Coordinates of C-alpha atoms in Angstrom, one line a residue:
M63 CA -39.9 -76.5 -4.6
Y64 CA -39.6 -77.1 -0.9
A65 CA -39.1 -80.9 -1.8
K66 CA -36.6 -80.4 -4.0
R67 CA -34.6 -78.1 -1.7
L68 CA -34.7 -80.6 1.0
S69 CA -33.2 -83.0 -1.1
R70 CA -30.4 -81.2 -2.2
I71 CA -29.9 -80.9 1.5
R72 CA -29.9 -84.6 2.0
D73 CA -27.6 -84.6 -1.0
I74 CA -24.8 -82.5 0.6
L75 CA -25.5 -84.9 4.3
F76 CA -24.7 -87.7 2.3
S77 CA -21.9 -86.5 0.1
K78 CA -20.2 -85.4 3.8
N79 CA -21.3 -88.1 5.9
L80 CA -23.1 -86.2 8.4
N81 CA -25.8 -87.3 10.3
C82 CA -28.1 -84.2 10.2
L83 CA -28.1 -80.4 9.7
L84 CA -29.0 -78.3 12.2
L85 CA -30.2 -74.5 11.1
T86 CA -30.7 -71.5 13.6
D87 CA -30.8 -68.9 11.3
T88 CA -34.3 -67.5 9.9
S89 CA -33.2 -67.0 6.5
N90 CA -31.9 -70.5 5.9
I91 CA -34.9 -71.9 7.6
F92 CA -37.4 -69.8 5.3
Y93 CA -35.8 -71.0 2.4
I94 CA -35.9 -75.0 3.4
S95 CA -39.5 -74.6 5.1
G96 CA -41.4 -71.3 4.3
F97 CA -41.3 -70.2 7.5
K98 CA -40.2 -66.5 8.2
G99 CA -39.7 -66.9 12.4
Y100 CA -37.7 -64.6 14.5
E101 CA -34.7 -65.6 16.8
G102 CA -35.0 -68.8 18.9
I103 CA -36.1 -71.1 16.7
F104 CA -34.1 -74.2 14.9
L105 CA -34.5 -76.7 12.4
L106 CA -33.5 -80.4 12.8
I107 CA -32.9 -82.3 9.4
P108 CA -32.1 -86.1 10.0
K109 CA -30.5 -87.7 6.9
D110 CA -32.8 -90.4 6.6
K111 CA -35.9 -89.1 8.5
E112 CA -38.0 -86.6 8.3
P113 CA -36.9 -82.8 9.1
T114 CA -38.7 -81.2 12.2
L115 CA -38.8 -77.0 13.1
F116 CA -38.7 -76.3 17.0
V117 CA -40.4 -72.9 17.8
P118 CA -41.0 -71.0 21.1
K119 CA -45.0 -71.9 21.7
L120 CA -45.6 -68.4 20.9
E121 CA -45.0 -68.9 17.5
Y122 CA -46.2 -72.3 17.0
D123 CA -49.5 -71.5 15.5
R124 CA -48.3 -69.5 12.7
A125 CA -45.3 -71.6 12.2
N126 CA -48.0 -74.6 12.0
E127 CA -49.7 -72.8 9.3
E128 CA -46.9 -71.4 7.1
S129 CA -44.2 -74.2 7.3
R130 CA -43.9 -76.9 4.8
I131 CA -42.3 -79.1 7.2
H132 CA -43.5 -80.7 10.4
V133 CA -43.2 -78.4 13.7
E134 CA -42.9 -79.0 17.3
Y135 CA -42.7 -76.2 19.9
Y136 CA -40.3 -75.9 23.3
E137 CA -40.5 -74.6 26.8
N138 CA -36.9 -74.1 27.3
Y139 CA -34.5 -73.7 24.0
K140 CA -31.2 -74.8 24.7
K141 CA -32.8 -77.8 26.7
A142 CA -34.7 -78.8 23.8
L143 CA -31.8 -78.1 21.2
V144 CA -29.8 -80.7 23.2
E145 CA -32.5 -83.1 23.6
K146 CA -33.7 -83.6 19.9
I147 CA -30.1 -84.1 18.9
E148 CA -29.2 -86.6 21.1
H149 CA -33.2 -88.0 20.3
T150 CA -32.1 -88.2 16.4
M151 CA -28.7 -89.9 17.4
C152 CA -27.2 -87.1 15.6
R153 CA -23.5 -87.1 16.2
K154 CA -21.7 -85.7 13.1
I155 CA -23.6 -82.1 12.7
G156 CA -23.8 -80.4 9.7
I157 CA -24.0 -75.9 11.0
C158 CA -23.5 -73.0 9.0
Y159 CA -20.9 -71.6 11.6
K160 CA -21.4 -67.8 10.2
H161 CA -25.1 -68.2 11.3
V162 CA -24.7 -70.1 14.9
P163 CA -24.2 -68.0 17.9
H164 CA -20.4 -69.6 19.1
H165 CA -22.4 -70.5 22.4
I166 CA -24.4 -73.0 21.0
V167 CA -21.5 -74.6 19.3
V168 CA -20.0 -74.7 22.9
L169 CA -23.1 -76.3 24.3
I170 CA -23.6 -78.9 21.7
R171 CA -19.9 -80.1 22.6
N172 CA -20.3 -79.9 26.1
K173 CA -23.8 -81.6 26.4
I174 CA -23.0 -84.2 23.7
S175 CA -20.7 -86.8 23.6
N176 CA -18.3 -88.1 21.0
V177 CA -20.0 -85.1 18.8
K178 CA -18.4 -83.9 15.8
V179 CA -20.0 -80.2 14.4
I180 CA -18.8 -79.3 10.6
D181 CA -19.0 -76.2 8.7
I182 CA -21.2 -76.7 5.5
S183 CA -22.2 -72.8 5.1
E184 CA -20.3 -72.7 1.9
D185 CA -22.5 -75.9 0.4
I186 CA -25.7 -74.2 1.7
A187 CA -25.0 -71.1 -0.1
N188 CA -24.0 -72.5 -3.3
I189 CA -27.8 -74.3 -3.2
R190 CA -29.2 -71.1 -2.4
M191 CA -27.4 -68.6 -5.1
I192 CA -29.4 -70.3 -7.6
K193 CA -33.0 -69.4 -7.7
D194 CA -36.0 -71.1 -9.0
Y195 CA -38.8 -69.4 -10.9
E196 CA -40.6 -68.7 -8.2
E197 CA -38.0 -67.0 -6.3
I198 CA -37.2 -64.7 -9.1
E199 CA -40.7 -64.1 -9.7
R200 CA -41.0 -62.7 -5.9
I201 CA -37.7 -60.7 -6.6
K202 CA -39.1 -59.1 -9.5
R203 CA -42.2 -58.2 -7.7
A204 CA -39.9 -56.8 -4.6
V205 CA -38.1 -54.4 -7.6
E206 CA -41.3 -53.4 -8.8
I207 CA -42.4 -52.5 -5.1
A208 CA -39.1 -50.4 -4.8
E209 CA -39.4 -48.7 -8.0
K210 CA -42.7 -47.1 -6.6
G211 CA -40.5 -46.3 -3.9
L212 CA -37.8 -44.3 -6.4
E213 CA -40.9 -42.8 -8.4
E214 CA -41.8 -40.8 -4.9
A215 CA -38.2 -40.2 -4.5
L216 CA -38.0 -38.7 -7.9
N217 CA -41.3 -36.5 -7.3
I218 CA -40.4 -35.0 -3.5
V219 CA -37.1 -34.7 -3.7
G220 CA -35.7 -31.1 -4.0
E221 CA -34.5 -27.9 -2.3
G222 CA -35.6 -27.5 1.0
I223 CA -36.9 -30.8 2.3
S224 CA -34.7 -33.2 4.6
E225 CA -33.3 -36.7 4.0
L226 CA -35.1 -38.1 6.9
K227 CA -38.5 -37.0 5.1
V228 CA -37.3 -38.3 2.1
A229 CA -36.6 -41.7 3.6
A230 CA -40.0 -41.7 5.0
K231 CA -42.5 -41.3 2.2
V232 CA -40.4 -43.3 0.3
E233 CA -40.7 -46.4 2.9
Y234 CA -44.4 -45.4 3.4
T235 CA -45.0 -45.6 0.0
M236 CA -43.5 -49.2 -0.4
K237 CA -45.3 -50.4 2.7
I238 CA -48.4 -49.4 1.2
M239 CA -47.7 -51.2 -2.1
G240 CA -46.9 -54.6 -0.6
S241 CA -43.5 -54.6 1.2
E242 CA -43.6 -56.6 4.1
E243 CA -40.4 -54.5 5.4
T244 CA -37.9 -53.0 4.1
P245 CA -34.6 -55.3 4.1
F246 CA -32.3 -52.7 5.0
T247 CA -33.0 -48.8 6.5
T248 CA -33.2 -46.4 3.4
I249 CA -30.0 -44.5 2.4
V250 CA -30.9 -40.9 1.6
A251 CA -27.7 -38.7 1.0
S252 CA -27.5 -35.6 -0.1
G253 CA -24.6 -33.4 -1.6
P254 CA -21.1 -34.0 0.5
H255 CA -23.0 -36.4 2.6
A256 CA -23.7 -38.8 -0.9
A257 CA -19.8 -39.2 -0.4
L258 CA -20.1 -41.7 1.9
P259 CA -21.1 -45.0 0.7
H260 CA -23.2 -46.2 3.7
A261 CA -24.3 -42.5 4.8
V262 CA -26.8 -42.2 7.8
T263 CA -30.0 -40.7 6.6
S264 CA -30.2 -37.6 8.7
D265 CA -31.9 -34.4 9.4
K266 CA -29.9 -32.8 6.5
I267 CA -31.6 -30.1 4.2
I268 CA -31.4 -30.7 0.6
R269 CA -29.8 -27.9 -1.2
N270 CA -30.0 -26.7 -4.6
S271 CA -27.3 -27.8 -6.9
E272 CA -26.5 -30.9 -4.9
V273 CA -27.1 -34.6 -6.0
V274 CA -29.4 -36.9 -3.9
I275 CA -28.2 -40.8 -3.6
V276 CA -31.7 -42.9 -2.6
D277 CA -30.3 -46.5 -1.8
L278 CA -33.8 -48.4 -1.2
G279 CA -35.3 -51.8 -1.2
A280 CA -38.7 -53.9 -0.8
T281 CA -39.8 -57.7 0.4
F282 CA -42.1 -59.7 -1.4
K283 CA -42.9 -62.8 0.0
G284 CA -39.6 -63.0 1.9
Y285 CA -37.6 -62.0 -0.8
V286 CA -36.0 -58.5 -1.4
S287 CA -34.7 -56.2 -3.9
D288 CA -32.0 -53.2 -3.9
L289 CA -31.7 -50.3 -6.2
T290 CA -30.0 -47.3 -6.0
R291 CA -30.7 -43.9 -8.1
T292 CA -29.0 -40.6 -8.2
I293 CA -31.0 -37.5 -8.3
S294 CA -29.7 -34.0 -9.4
V295 CA -31.6 -31.1 -7.5
G296 CA -31.3 -27.9 -10.0
K297 CA -28.1 -27.5 -11.8
V298 CA -25.0 -29.1 -10.9
R299 CA -21.4 -28.8 -11.4
E300 CA -19.9 -30.5 -14.7
E301 CA -17.6 -32.8 -12.8
I302 CA -20.3 -34.3 -10.9
K303 CA -22.1 -34.7 -14.7
D304 CA -18.9 -36.5 -15.8
M305 CA -19.0 -38.7 -12.7
F306 CA -22.5 -39.7 -13.2
R307 CA -21.8 -40.5 -17.2
A308 CA -18.9 -42.7 -15.9
V309 CA -21.1 -44.6 -13.5
L310 CA -23.4 -45.1 -15.6
E311 CA -21.4 -46.3 -18.1
A312 CA -19.4 -48.7 -16.0
Q313 CA -22.7 -50.4 -14.8
K314 CA -24.0 -50.5 -18.5
A315 CA -20.5 -52.3 -19.0
A316 CA -20.7 -54.7 -16.2
I317 CA -24.3 -55.9 -17.1
K318 CA -23.4 -56.4 -20.6
A319 CA -20.5 -58.6 -19.2
I320 CA -22.6 -60.7 -17.0
K321 CA -23.3 -64.3 -18.4
P322 CA -22.7 -67.9 -17.4
G323 CA -19.4 -69.2 -16.8
I324 CA -18.1 -65.4 -16.2
K325 CA -15.6 -64.8 -13.4
A326 CA -17.4 -62.6 -10.7
A327 CA -13.9 -60.7 -10.6
D328 CA -14.4 -60.2 -14.5
V329 CA -17.8 -58.5 -14.2
D330 CA -16.2 -56.5 -11.5
N331 CA -13.3 -55.8 -13.7
E332 CA -15.7 -54.3 -16.3
A333 CA -16.7 -51.6 -14.4
R334 CA -13.4 -50.2 -13.2
K335 CA -12.0 -50.0 -16.8
V336 CA -14.7 -47.8 -17.5
L337 CA -14.0 -45.8 -14.4
K338 CA -10.3 -45.9 -15.2
E339 CA -10.8 -44.1 -18.6
Y340 CA -12.5 -41.5 -16.7
G341 CA -10.2 -40.9 -14.2
Y342 CA -12.1 -42.2 -11.3
E343 CA -10.8 -45.4 -10.5
K344 CA -9.5 -44.4 -7.0
Y345 CA -13.3 -43.0 -6.0
F346 CA -14.6 -46.5 -6.5
I347 CA -14.3 -48.1 -3.0
H348 CA -16.6 -51.2 -2.7
G349 CA -17.2 -54.2 -5.0
T350 CA -19.4 -53.7 -8.3
G351 CA -22.2 -55.8 -6.7
H352 CA -23.6 -58.9 -4.3
G353 CA -26.2 -61.6 -4.7
I354 CA -29.3 -60.9 -3.5
G355 CA -32.8 -63.3 -2.6
I356 CA -33.9 -63.6 0.9
D357 CA -31.0 -61.5 2.3
V358 CA -30.2 -58.4 0.7
H359 CA -26.6 -59.3 0.6
E360 CA -25.9 -63.1 -0.4
P361 CA -23.0 -64.8 -2.3
P362 CA -21.9 -64.0 -5.0
A363 CA -19.7 -61.1 -4.6
L364 CA -18.9 -59.3 -7.4
R365 CA -15.5 -57.8 -6.5
R366 CA -11.6 -58.1 -7.4
E367 CA -11.1 -61.1 -5.4
S368 CA -13.5 -63.1 -6.3
D369 CA -13.4 -66.4 -8.3
T370 CA -17.0 -67.6 -8.3
K371 CA -18.3 -68.5 -11.9
L372 CA -21.9 -66.9 -12.6
R373 CA -24.4 -69.7 -13.4
K374 CA -27.9 -69.5 -14.6
G375 CA -30.6 -68.4 -11.8
M376 CA -27.8 -66.3 -10.1
V377 CA -29.3 -62.7 -9.2
V378 CA -27.0 -60.1 -8.5
T379 CA -27.2 -56.2 -7.8
V380 CA -24.6 -54.5 -10.3
E381 CA -24.0 -51.0 -8.2
P382 CA -20.7 -49.3 -9.3
G383 CA -20.3 -46.0 -7.6
V384 CA -17.9 -43.1 -7.5
Y385 CA -17.5 -41.0 -4.0
V386 CA -15.5 -37.7 -3.9
K387 CA -14.8 -36.4 -0.3
N388 CA -16.3 -32.8 0.2
L389 CA -18.2 -32.5 -3.4
A390 CA -20.6 -35.5 -3.8
G391 CA -21.3 -39.3 -4.8
I392 CA -22.7 -41.2 -8.0
R393 CA -24.4 -44.7 -7.3
I394 CA -26.9 -46.5 -9.8
E395 CA -28.0 -50.2 -8.9
D396 CA -30.3 -52.4 -10.5
D397 CA -31.2 -56.3 -10.0
V398 CA -30.1 -58.8 -12.7
V399 CA -31.1 -62.0 -13.4
V400 CA -28.2 -64.4 -14.7
T401 CA -29.0 -66.0 -18.0
D402 CA -27.7 -66.6 -21.1
T403 CA -29.1 -63.3 -22.4
S404 CA -29.2 -61.5 -18.8
Y405 CA -31.2 -58.9 -18.0
F406 CA -31.8 -56.3 -15.3
I407 CA -35.3 -56.8 -13.4
G408 CA -37.7 -53.9 -13.4
K409 CA -38.6 -51.5 -15.8
E410 CA -36.6 -51.9 -18.7
D411 CA -36.0 -48.8 -21.3
V412 CA -38.5 -49.3 -24.1
T413 CA -35.4 -48.6 -26.5
R414 CA -33.7 -51.7 -24.8
K415 CA -36.5 -54.1 -24.9
I416 CA -36.9 -53.3 -28.8
D417 CA -32.8 -53.4 -29.2
L418 CA -32.9 -57.1 -27.3
E419 CA -35.6 -58.6 -29.5
A420 CA -34.3 -57.2 -32.8
E421 CA -30.9 -58.7 -31.7
E422 CA -32.7 -62.0 -31.2
R423 CA -34.3 -62.0 -34.4
I424 CA -31.2 -61.3 -36.0
L425 CA -29.4 -64.1 -34.4
N426 CA -31.9 -66.5 -35.1
G427 CA -32.5 -66.0 -38.7
F428 CA -28.4 -66.9 -39.0
L429 CA -29.4 -70.0 -36.5
R430 CA -32.2 -71.5 -38.7
E431 CA -30.0 -71.5 -41.7
H432 CA -27.2 -73.5 -39.7
I433 CA -24.5 -70.7 -40.3
K434 CA -21.8 -71.2 -37.9
I435 CA -21.3 -67.3 -36.6
H436 CA -19.4 -65.2 -33.7
Y437 CA -22.2 -62.8 -32.9
V438 CA -21.6 -59.2 -31.6
S439 CA -24.1 -57.0 -31.1
E440 CA -25.0 -53.6 -28.9
E441 CA -27.2 -55.2 -25.8
R442 CA -25.8 -58.8 -25.4
G443 CA -21.9 -58.2 -26.3
V444 CA -20.4 -61.5 -28.2
I445 CA -22.6 -64.8 -28.5
R446 CA -20.3 -67.5 -29.9
T447 CA -22.7 -70.0 -31.4
C448 CA -20.4 -72.8 -32.2
D449 CA -16.7 -73.5 -31.3
K450 CA -15.6 -73.2 -35.2
P451 CA -17.4 -70.0 -36.5
E452 CA -17.1 -69.3 -40.5
F453 CA -18.1 -65.6 -39.7
I454 CA -18.3 -62.7 -37.6
V455 CA -21.5 -60.8 -37.6
I456 CA -21.6 -57.4 -36.0
A457 CA -25.4 -56.3 -35.5
D458 CA -27.1 -53.0 -34.6
P459 CA -30.5 -54.1 -34.3
L460 CA -31.9 -50.3 -34.1
D461 CA -29.8 -47.3 -34.6
G462 CA -32.1 -44.4 -33.6
S463 CA -33.9 -46.3 -31.5
N464 CA -35.5 -42.9 -29.3
N465 CA -36.7 -41.7 -32.6
Y466 CA -38.7 -44.9 -33.5
V467 CA -40.2 -44.9 -30.0
A468 CA -41.2 -41.3 -30.5
G469 CA -42.6 -41.8 -34.5
I470 CA -39.4 -39.8 -35.7
P471 CA -39.3 -41.6 -39.5
Y472 CA -35.3 -41.6 -39.0
A473 CA -34.1 -45.2 -38.0
S474 CA -32.1 -48.0 -39.1
V475 CA -31.2 -51.6 -38.8
S476 CA -27.5 -52.6 -40.0
I477 CA -25.5 -55.9 -40.4
A478 CA -22.0 -56.1 -41.2
V479 CA -20.4 -59.5 -42.0
A480 CA -16.7 -60.7 -42.1
K481 CA -15.1 -64.2 -42.6
Y482 CA -14.0 -65.4 -39.4
A483 CA -10.1 -64.5 -38.2
R484 CA -8.8 -64.4 -34.4
N485 CA -7.4 -61.2 -35.2
A486 CA -10.6 -59.7 -37.4
R487 CA -10.7 -55.8 -37.9
L488 CA -13.3 -53.3 -39.0
Y489 CA -11.7 -53.1 -42.4
D490 CA -12.1 -57.1 -42.5
V491 CA -16.0 -56.9 -43.1
R492 CA -16.9 -58.1 -46.3
V493 CA -20.9 -57.2 -46.4
G494 CA -22.5 -54.3 -45.2
I495 CA -26.3 -53.9 -44.9
V496 CA -28.1 -51.0 -44.0
A497 CA -32.0 -51.0 -44.0
E498 CA -33.8 -47.5 -43.5
I499 CA -37.0 -48.6 -41.2
F500 CA -39.6 -45.9 -42.4
R501 CA -38.9 -45.6 -45.6
D502 CA -38.1 -49.1 -47.3
K503 CA -35.1 -48.9 -48.6
V504 CA -31.9 -51.2 -48.4
Y505 CA -28.5 -49.9 -49.0
Y506 CA -25.6 -52.7 -49.0
A507 CA -21.7 -53.0 -49.9
I508 CA -19.7 -56.0 -51.3
K509 CA -16.1 -55.2 -50.8
G510 CA -14.5 -54.7 -53.9
K511 CA -17.6 -54.6 -55.7
G512 CA -19.3 -51.4 -54.7
A513 CA -22.5 -50.0 -52.6
F514 CA -26.2 -50.3 -53.7
E515 CA -29.6 -49.2 -53.2
N516 CA -32.4 -51.8 -53.3
N517 CA -30.2 -53.5 -55.7
D518 CA -29.6 -50.7 -58.0
K519 CA -26.1 -49.2 -58.2
F520 CA -25.6 -46.6 -55.6
K521 CA -26.3 -43.2 -57.2
S522 CA -25.2 -39.9 -55.5
I523 CA -27.0 -36.9 -55.4
D524 CA -25.6 -33.2 -56.5
F525 CA -27.0 -31.1 -53.7
G526 CA -25.6 -27.8 -55.0
K527 CA -22.8 -26.1 -53.7
Y528 CA -23.6 -25.6 -49.8
P529 CA -24.6 -29.3 -49.0
F530 CA -24.8 -29.4 -44.8
I531 CA -23.1 -31.3 -42.2
L532 CA -24.3 -34.0 -40.0
G533 CA -23.3 -33.9 -36.6
Y534 CA -23.6 -33.7 -32.9
L535 CA -23.5 -30.4 -31.1
N536 CA -22.1 -30.3 -27.9
K537 CA -19.2 -29.1 -25.7
E538 CA -16.5 -31.2 -27.1
S539 CA -17.8 -29.5 -30.6
Y540 CA -18.9 -26.3 -30.5
D541 CA -15.5 -25.0 -30.6
V542 CA -14.9 -26.7 -33.9
F543 CA -17.9 -26.0 -35.4
K544 CA -17.5 -22.3 -34.8
E545 CA -14.4 -22.4 -36.7
I546 CA -15.7 -24.3 -39.5
E547 CA -18.2 -21.5 -39.7
K548 CA -15.6 -18.7 -40.1
I549 CA -14.2 -20.8 -43.4
F550 CA -17.4 -21.7 -45.0
G551 CA -19.5 -19.4 -43.7
P552 CA -23.2 -20.0 -41.9
F553 CA -24.0 -23.6 -42.7
K554 CA -26.6 -26.3 -42.1
L555 CA -26.0 -28.4 -39.1
R556 CA -28.3 -31.7 -38.8
S557 CA -28.5 -34.0 -35.8
L558 CA -30.5 -37.0 -36.8
G559 CA -30.3 -39.7 -34.4
S560 CA -29.1 -42.5 -36.6
A561 CA -25.4 -42.8 -37.2
S562 CA -25.4 -45.3 -39.4
L563 CA -27.7 -43.3 -42.0
D564 CA -26.1 -40.0 -41.6
I565 CA -23.3 -41.9 -43.0
L566 CA -25.5 -43.3 -45.9
Y567 CA -26.3 -39.6 -46.5
V568 CA -22.7 -38.9 -46.5
A569 CA -22.0 -41.4 -49.2
K570 CA -24.8 -40.0 -51.4
N571 CA -23.3 -36.7 -51.3
I572 CA -26.6 -35.3 -49.8
A573 CA -24.2 -34.1 -46.8
A574 CA -20.8 -33.2 -47.2
A575 CA -19.8 -35.2 -43.9
F576 CA -20.8 -36.7 -40.7
V577 CA -19.0 -35.2 -37.6
D578 CA -19.3 -37.2 -34.1
L579 CA -16.9 -36.0 -31.2
R580 CA -18.5 -37.1 -28.5
S581 CA -16.0 -40.4 -27.7
K582 CA -19.3 -42.7 -27.8
L583 CA -19.2 -44.7 -31.1
R584 CA -18.3 -48.3 -31.5
N585 CA -18.0 -50.8 -34.2
V586 CA -21.9 -51.8 -34.0
D587 CA -22.7 -48.6 -34.4
V588 CA -21.1 -48.0 -38.2
A589 CA -19.4 -51.4 -39.1
A590 CA -22.2 -51.7 -42.1
S591 CA -22.9 -48.2 -42.9
L592 CA -18.7 -47.5 -43.2
L593 CA -18.1 -50.1 -46.0
I594 CA -20.8 -48.6 -47.9
L595 CA -19.4 -45.1 -47.4
L596 CA -15.7 -46.7 -49.0
E597 CA -17.2 -48.0 -51.5
S598 CA -19.0 -44.9 -52.6
N599 CA -15.3 -43.4 -52.8
G600 CA -15.9 -41.6 -49.3
K601 CA -13.4 -41.4 -46.9
V602 CA -13.1 -41.7 -42.8
E603 CA -10.8 -40.9 -39.8
S604 CA -11.0 -41.1 -36.1
L605 CA -9.7 -38.7 -33.8
H606 CA -8.9 -41.3 -31.3
R607 CA -7.6 -44.4 -32.8
N608 CA -6.7 -46.1 -35.9
I609 CA -9.8 -47.5 -37.5
A610 CA -8.0 -50.2 -39.1
D611 CA -7.1 -51.8 -35.7
V612 CA -10.5 -51.5 -34.4
S613 CA -11.1 -55.2 -34.0
I614 CA -14.8 -56.8 -34.8
L615 CA -14.5 -59.8 -32.3
D616 CA -16.3 -58.3 -29.4
V617 CA -18.1 -54.6 -28.9
E618 CA -15.1 -52.3 -29.3
K619 CA -15.0 -48.3 -29.0
I620 CA -14.1 -46.0 -32.1
Y621 CA -14.8 -43.4 -30.1
S622 CA -14.5 -40.1 -32.6
I623 CA -15.5 -40.3 -35.9
I624 CA -15.4 -37.8 -39.1
A625 CA -17.1 -39.1 -42.2
Y626 CA -16.5 -37.6 -45.2
S627 CA -18.2 -37.2 -48.8
G628 CA -16.1 -38.5 -51.6
K629 CA -17.4 -35.5 -53.4
Y630 CA -16.7 -32.9 -51.0
Y631 CA -13.6 -34.6 -49.1
E632 CA -10.9 -32.5 -51.0
E633 CA -13.2 -29.0 -49.3
Y634 CA -14.0 -30.4 -46.1
K635 CA -11.1 -32.3 -44.8
V636 CA -10.5 -29.2 -43.0
I637 CA -12.7 -30.3 -40.4
G638 CA -10.3 -33.0 -39.4
K639 CA -7.5 -30.7 -38.8
I640 CA -9.8 -27.8 -36.6
A641 CA -10.6 -30.7 -34.3
R642 CA -7.5 -31.7 -33.9
R643 CA -6.7 -28.3 -32.5
Y644 CA -9.4 -29.5 -29.7
I645 CA -9.1 -33.0 -29.4
K646 CA -5.5 -34.2 -28.8
P647 CA -5.3 -37.8 -29.6
T648 CA -3.7 -38.6 -33.2
L649 CA -5.6 -38.2 -36.2
N650 CA -5.7 -40.8 -38.6
V651 CA -7.2 -40.6 -41.8
Q652 CA -8.3 -43.9 -43.8
Q653 CA -8.9 -44.0 -47.7

């Protein structure tokens, strides 16, 4: 590992025609040597000789034990520095200006004749940005330790405890779990104090109805983690809940965008787009994230002005935040490894792990058959498997994943397929397939040829005069359902947890309608089931946009949706009219 790093350093020296590299900062020295020292050490790497690490005498024994390269000690720092540079005949010296004290540069120029000092900070940073396997494993362990600190925070944060006491217990927990040091001062900020992104933990007492930001990190074998969570104490205001939803969705959007080749600025923009939709863009006052490794802040920076392209092996934080003065702050932060299927480090949500595994299997199935596709899925976003795809595949690997994990028998896998076109839309789907996992049933439709269940023609069911409605009861839909009750009298409302299956039950006339006004539905959720519904004479409308305009070239929001049984449409289409009174965007019905 260290030999490979040294080889890369020498490649830089040769390419820039330098005689040697002088490092004086502890992080770069640790990266090359494996020795974690303090101030007053320096590393000299000649282009064509073995490198030497120079340390004070009191550090010699430890350095000699830990360092992967030769170690010598000195009595006088400045004298030793000049002598060693002269001894190696270095006249063109590479340094990292950012980390070398100015007086050292002046010393070298004054004491050594005909010397040139050249900044290669960016070259060294470019090497360190790409983490190898061992580095990523150390960061993973640092994340695991930090998560133990977060668990402790969740256990103790409450009304009456001070921010300082929370920080002390969190840091103690991380220490006993193996953290060598905290890479930065733990931030615990509550209530209006949380509206300061870099608040200083104080003796403020946490109160009921406040949120508490806990920003912490751990260090394992020289590598760090950086995590943030926002914890609510008691019941908080609706505005704060909305802030949290916005930040969580912004973080998910940014993580989903992370892949090799994307600009760091574009990842930042994905988070900002979500916060703009929620109306919080002006309250997001920092970048979306930064690299981590030996230091807690490393390149690349995920911010608006960064043209850096992400590469495999980078590890970055993703930490959008919203800060409203005198009210609260919300920040959520995770550490993400950049790969072809980038993932965040730590305790991934079980349902996300299942989704990722299922998406991988679906994708591999098409690849094994050498089918040229443009693949769109919930967790991975877009994967282009070739330059000239023949088909677009839209996959929802597990709709109802929470049901699946809990053992509730209501979950499905859905796949929709369309011919590839640059302007492909939702209604261009030619084949839709939905597999009902727990009941060994497969539903599918071929556009223009009808819908089928286990290869038999799709059969509707007569559920009598009072079929139930499937939907979600939340603050957006409560008034709508109250009005529906005035028209139809008491009715049965079911929320079953799988939108694609709910729409199938509407297609079979078991339910009169499916009503989802949460503004969360995306094309991947319903692309397959909507074709089955339409091929069964059902109808669908969106309160936010024309469904015919919804692209299938990427994950795209449909927002709210109402799906109607063909049998009950004329009677129940009043639901859309009622909903329009409460949700303002243009209503559009698609036959």
